[in-house]
Short mmCIF file of C-alpha atoms in Angstrom, two decimals:
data_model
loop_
_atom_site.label_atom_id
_atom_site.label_comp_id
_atom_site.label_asym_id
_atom_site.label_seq_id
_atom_site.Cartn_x
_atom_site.Cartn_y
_atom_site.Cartn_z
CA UNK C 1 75.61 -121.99 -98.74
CA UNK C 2 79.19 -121.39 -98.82
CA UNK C 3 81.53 -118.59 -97.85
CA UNK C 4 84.56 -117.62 -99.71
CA UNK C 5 86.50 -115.69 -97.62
CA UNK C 6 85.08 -114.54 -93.77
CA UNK C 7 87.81 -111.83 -93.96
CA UNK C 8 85.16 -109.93 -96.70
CA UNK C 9 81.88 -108.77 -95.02
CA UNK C 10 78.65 -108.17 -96.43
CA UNK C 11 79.56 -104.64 -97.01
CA UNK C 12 82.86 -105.41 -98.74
CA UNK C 13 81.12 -108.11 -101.36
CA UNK C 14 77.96 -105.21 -102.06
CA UNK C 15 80.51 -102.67 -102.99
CA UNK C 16 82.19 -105.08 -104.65
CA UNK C 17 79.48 -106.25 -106.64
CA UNK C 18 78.25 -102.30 -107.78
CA UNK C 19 81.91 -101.92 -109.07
CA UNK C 20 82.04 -105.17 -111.28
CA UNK C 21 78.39 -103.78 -112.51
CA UNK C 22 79.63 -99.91 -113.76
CA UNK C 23 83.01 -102.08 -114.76
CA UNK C 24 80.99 -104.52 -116.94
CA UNK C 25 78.16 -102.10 -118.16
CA UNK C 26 80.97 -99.55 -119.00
CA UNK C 27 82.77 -102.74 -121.51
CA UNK C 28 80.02 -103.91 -123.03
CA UNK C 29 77.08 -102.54 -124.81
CA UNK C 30 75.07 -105.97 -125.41
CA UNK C 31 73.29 -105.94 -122.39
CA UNK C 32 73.15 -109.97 -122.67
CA UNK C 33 76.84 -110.04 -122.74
CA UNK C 34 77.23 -108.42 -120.34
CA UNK C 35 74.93 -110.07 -117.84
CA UNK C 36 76.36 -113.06 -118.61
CA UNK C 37 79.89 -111.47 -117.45
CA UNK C 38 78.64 -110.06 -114.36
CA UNK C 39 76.68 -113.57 -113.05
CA UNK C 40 79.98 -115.36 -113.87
CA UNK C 41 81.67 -113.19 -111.25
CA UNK C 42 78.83 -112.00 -109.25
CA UNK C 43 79.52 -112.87 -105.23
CA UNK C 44 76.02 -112.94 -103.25
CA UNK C 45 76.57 -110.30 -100.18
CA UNK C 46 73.77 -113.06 -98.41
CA UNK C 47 76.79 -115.46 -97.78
CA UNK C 48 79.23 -113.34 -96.07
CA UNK C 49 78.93 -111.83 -92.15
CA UNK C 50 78.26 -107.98 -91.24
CA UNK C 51 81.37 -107.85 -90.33
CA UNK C 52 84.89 -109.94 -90.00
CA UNK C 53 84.10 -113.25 -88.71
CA UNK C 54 80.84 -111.63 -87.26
CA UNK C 55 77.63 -113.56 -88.38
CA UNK C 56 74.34 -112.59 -86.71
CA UNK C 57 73.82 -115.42 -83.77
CA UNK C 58 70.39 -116.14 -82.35
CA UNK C 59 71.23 -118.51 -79.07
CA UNK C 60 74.26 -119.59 -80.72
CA UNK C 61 72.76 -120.19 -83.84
CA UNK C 62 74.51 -118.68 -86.60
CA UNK C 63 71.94 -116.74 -89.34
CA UNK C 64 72.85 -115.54 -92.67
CA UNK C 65 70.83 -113.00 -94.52
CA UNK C 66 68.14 -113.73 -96.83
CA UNK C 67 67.60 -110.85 -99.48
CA UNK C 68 63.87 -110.56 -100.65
CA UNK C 69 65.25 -109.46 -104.18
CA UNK C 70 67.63 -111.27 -106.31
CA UNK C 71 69.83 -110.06 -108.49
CA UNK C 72 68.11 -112.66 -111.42
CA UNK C 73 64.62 -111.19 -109.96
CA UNK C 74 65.49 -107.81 -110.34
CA UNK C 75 67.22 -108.44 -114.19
CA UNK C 76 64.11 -110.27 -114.34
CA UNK C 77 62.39 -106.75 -114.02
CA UNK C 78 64.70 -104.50 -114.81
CA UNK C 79 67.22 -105.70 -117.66
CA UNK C 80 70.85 -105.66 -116.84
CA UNK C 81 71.57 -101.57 -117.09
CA UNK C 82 71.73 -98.81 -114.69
CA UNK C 83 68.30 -98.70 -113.47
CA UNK C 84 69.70 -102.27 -112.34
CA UNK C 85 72.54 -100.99 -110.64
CA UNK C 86 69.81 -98.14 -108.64
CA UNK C 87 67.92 -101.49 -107.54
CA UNK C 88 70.38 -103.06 -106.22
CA UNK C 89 72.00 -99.84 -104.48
CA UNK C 90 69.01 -99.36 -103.07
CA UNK C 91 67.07 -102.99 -102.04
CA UNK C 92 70.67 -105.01 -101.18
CA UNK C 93 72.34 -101.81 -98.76
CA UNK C 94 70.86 -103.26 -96.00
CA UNK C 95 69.24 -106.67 -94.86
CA UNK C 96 66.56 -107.11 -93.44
CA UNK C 97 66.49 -110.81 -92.60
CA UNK C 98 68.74 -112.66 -91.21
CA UNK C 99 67.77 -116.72 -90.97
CA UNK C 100 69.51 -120.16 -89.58
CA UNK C 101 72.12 -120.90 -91.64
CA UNK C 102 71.54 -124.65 -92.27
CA UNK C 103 71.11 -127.28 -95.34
CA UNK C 104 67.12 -126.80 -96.55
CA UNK C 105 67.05 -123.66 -94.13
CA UNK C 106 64.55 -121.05 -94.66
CA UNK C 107 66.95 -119.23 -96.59
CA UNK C 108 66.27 -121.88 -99.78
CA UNK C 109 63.04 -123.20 -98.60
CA UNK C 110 61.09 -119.80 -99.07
CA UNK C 111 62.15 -120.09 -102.77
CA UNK C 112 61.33 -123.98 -103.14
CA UNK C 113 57.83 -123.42 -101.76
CA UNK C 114 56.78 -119.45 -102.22
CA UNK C 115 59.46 -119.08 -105.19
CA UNK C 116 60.54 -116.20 -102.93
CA UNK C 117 57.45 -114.43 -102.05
CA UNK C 118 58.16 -113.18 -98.19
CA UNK C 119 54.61 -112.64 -97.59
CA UNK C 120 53.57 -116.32 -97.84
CA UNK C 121 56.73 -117.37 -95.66
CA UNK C 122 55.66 -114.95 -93.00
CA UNK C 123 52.41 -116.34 -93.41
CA UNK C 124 53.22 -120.02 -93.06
CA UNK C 125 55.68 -118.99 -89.82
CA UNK C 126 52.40 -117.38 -88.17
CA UNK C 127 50.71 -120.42 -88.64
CA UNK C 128 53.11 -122.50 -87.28
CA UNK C 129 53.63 -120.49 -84.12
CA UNK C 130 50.11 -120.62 -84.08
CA UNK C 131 50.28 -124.40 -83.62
CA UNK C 132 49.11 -125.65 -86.91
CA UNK C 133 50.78 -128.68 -88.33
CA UNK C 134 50.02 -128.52 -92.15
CA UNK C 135 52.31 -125.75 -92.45
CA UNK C 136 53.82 -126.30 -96.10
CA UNK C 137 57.75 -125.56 -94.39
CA UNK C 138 57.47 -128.14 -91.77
CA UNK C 139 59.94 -129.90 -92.53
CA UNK C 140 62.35 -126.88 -92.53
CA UNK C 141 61.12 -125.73 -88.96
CA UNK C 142 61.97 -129.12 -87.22
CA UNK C 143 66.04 -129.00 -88.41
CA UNK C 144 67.97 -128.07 -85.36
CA UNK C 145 69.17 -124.80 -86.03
CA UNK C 146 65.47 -123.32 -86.87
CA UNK C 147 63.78 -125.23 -84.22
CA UNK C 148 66.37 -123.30 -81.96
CA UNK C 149 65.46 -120.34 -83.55
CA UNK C 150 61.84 -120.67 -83.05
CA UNK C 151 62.37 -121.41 -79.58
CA UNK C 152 64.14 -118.36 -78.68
CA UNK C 153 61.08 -116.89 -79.61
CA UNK C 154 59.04 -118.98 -77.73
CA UNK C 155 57.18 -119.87 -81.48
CA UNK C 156 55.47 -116.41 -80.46
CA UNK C 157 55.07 -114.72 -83.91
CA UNK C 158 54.58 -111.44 -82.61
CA UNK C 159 58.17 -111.97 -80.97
CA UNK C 160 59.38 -112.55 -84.45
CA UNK C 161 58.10 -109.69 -86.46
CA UNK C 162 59.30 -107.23 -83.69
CA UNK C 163 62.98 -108.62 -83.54
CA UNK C 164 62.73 -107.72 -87.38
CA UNK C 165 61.05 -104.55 -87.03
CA UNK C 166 58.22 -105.47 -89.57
CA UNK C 167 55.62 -103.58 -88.08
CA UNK C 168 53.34 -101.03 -90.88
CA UNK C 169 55.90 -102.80 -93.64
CA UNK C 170 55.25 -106.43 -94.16
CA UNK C 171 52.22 -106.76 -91.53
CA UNK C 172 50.25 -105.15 -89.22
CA UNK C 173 48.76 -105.47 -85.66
CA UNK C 174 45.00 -106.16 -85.39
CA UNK C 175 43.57 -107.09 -81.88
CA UNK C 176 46.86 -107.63 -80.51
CA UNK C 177 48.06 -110.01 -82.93
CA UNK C 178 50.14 -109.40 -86.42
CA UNK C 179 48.45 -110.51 -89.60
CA UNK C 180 50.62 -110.30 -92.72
CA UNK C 181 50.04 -108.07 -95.80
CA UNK C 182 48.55 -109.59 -99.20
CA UNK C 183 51.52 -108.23 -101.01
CA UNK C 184 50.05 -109.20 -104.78
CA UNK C 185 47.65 -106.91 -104.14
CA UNK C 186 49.51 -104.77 -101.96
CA UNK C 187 46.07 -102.43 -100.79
CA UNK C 188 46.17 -103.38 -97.00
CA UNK C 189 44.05 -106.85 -97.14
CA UNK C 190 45.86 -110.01 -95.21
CA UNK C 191 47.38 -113.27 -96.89
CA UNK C 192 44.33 -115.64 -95.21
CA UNK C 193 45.46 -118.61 -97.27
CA UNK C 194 47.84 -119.72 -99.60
CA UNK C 195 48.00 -119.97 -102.55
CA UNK C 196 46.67 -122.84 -105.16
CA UNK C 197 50.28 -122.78 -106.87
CA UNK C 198 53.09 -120.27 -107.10
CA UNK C 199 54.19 -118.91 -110.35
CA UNK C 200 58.19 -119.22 -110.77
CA UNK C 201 58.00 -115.50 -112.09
CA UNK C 202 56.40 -112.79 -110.30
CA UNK C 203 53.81 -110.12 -111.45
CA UNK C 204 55.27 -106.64 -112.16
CA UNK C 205 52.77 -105.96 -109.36
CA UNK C 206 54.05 -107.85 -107.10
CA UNK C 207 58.15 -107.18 -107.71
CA UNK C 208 57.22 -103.16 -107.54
CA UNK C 209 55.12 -103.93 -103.73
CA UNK C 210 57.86 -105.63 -102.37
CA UNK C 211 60.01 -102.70 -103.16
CA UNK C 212 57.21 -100.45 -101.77
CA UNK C 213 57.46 -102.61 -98.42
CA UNK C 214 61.28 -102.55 -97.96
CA UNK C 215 61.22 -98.49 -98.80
CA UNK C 216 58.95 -98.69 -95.96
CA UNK C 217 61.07 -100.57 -93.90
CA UNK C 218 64.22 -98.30 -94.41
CA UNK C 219 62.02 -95.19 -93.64
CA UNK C 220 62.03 -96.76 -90.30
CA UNK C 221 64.86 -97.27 -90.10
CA UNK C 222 66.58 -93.50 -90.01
#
């Protein structure tokens, strides 16, 4: 992952980003145009730190954020137009994970096994504090920084979803243990296994829970 300019923050490159969308949708009225305008000059806010020089640290390990929507998912879902700008206002203001920064980190390995679904990364992560070894991001839990990670957390999954504040949003405690939301079907049952294969494109469904589980997530947050 690579960062521009530390002197920006994440704040600075959002804003940054909503102007270049009114700019661009303002020019040009083929919404494919213009898409293709914007992505050429889009900056990811994931890349840059909260604040000057400031990245979140975990033990000395430096963590970037990891947003749960794209701005190709949301086009995806949206089109390029203002209800696109709204998403993005609304899912991008705020992060609400923050992961190792390292080659083949979490960050990119959630996409390259789950093609981005959250709910079957948190679900892997329980199983591999809960000492399974089949896990399908093994190989990204062993690289230094995430194995540091996990250890400041004593690999206690519990640990992890409080630190986020993912209580009632992504999962929920049964018997004094957190089991995370099916978020396909988004009506309170728990991921139990994965998946046989992951589909590169995600259900309307699914792209309008996720949004339901980060509104829920803000809501806790004021």
């Amino acid at each position: 992952m690579g960062f521009v300019n530390e002197n920006l923050t994440y704040r600075d490159v959002f804003e940054f980003d909503i102007d270049l969308m009114n700019c661009i949708l303002n020019k040009y009225e083929d919404s494919e145009k213009a898409w293709e305008v914007f992505y050429e000059f889009y900056k990811d806010p994931d890349g840059y730190p909260l604040e000057s020089h400031k990245y979140k640290t975990i033990d000395g390990v430096k963590c970037t954020c990891d947003a749960l929507l794209s701005v190709k998912r949301i086009k995806d879902h949206e089109g390029f137009n203002s209800n696109f700008v709204e998403t993005f206002k609304n899912y991008r203001s705020k992060p609400i994970f923050f992961f190792p920064c390292e080659m083949g980190g979490l960050n990119t390995s959630r996409y390259n096994k789950f093609y981005d679904r959250i709910d079957h990364m948190l679900f892997d992560l329980k199983r591999k504090c809960e000492g399974k070894t089949d896990c399908r991001l093994e190989n990204t839990y062993t690289k230094a920084g995430t194995a540091k990670w996990l250890e400041h957390f004593a690999y206690d999954f519990n640990k992890i979803v409080e630190w986020y504040g993912l209580e009632n949003s992504f999962v929920r405690k049964e018997n004094g243990k957190y089991r995370v939301f099916d978020l396909e079907k988004n009506d309170g049952t728990y991921i139990d296994n994965y998946s046989v294969s992951y589909s590169k494109s995600w259900t309307e469904a699914y792209y309008n829970n996720v949004k339901s589980r980060i509104d829920i997530w803000i809501e806790k947050q004021l």
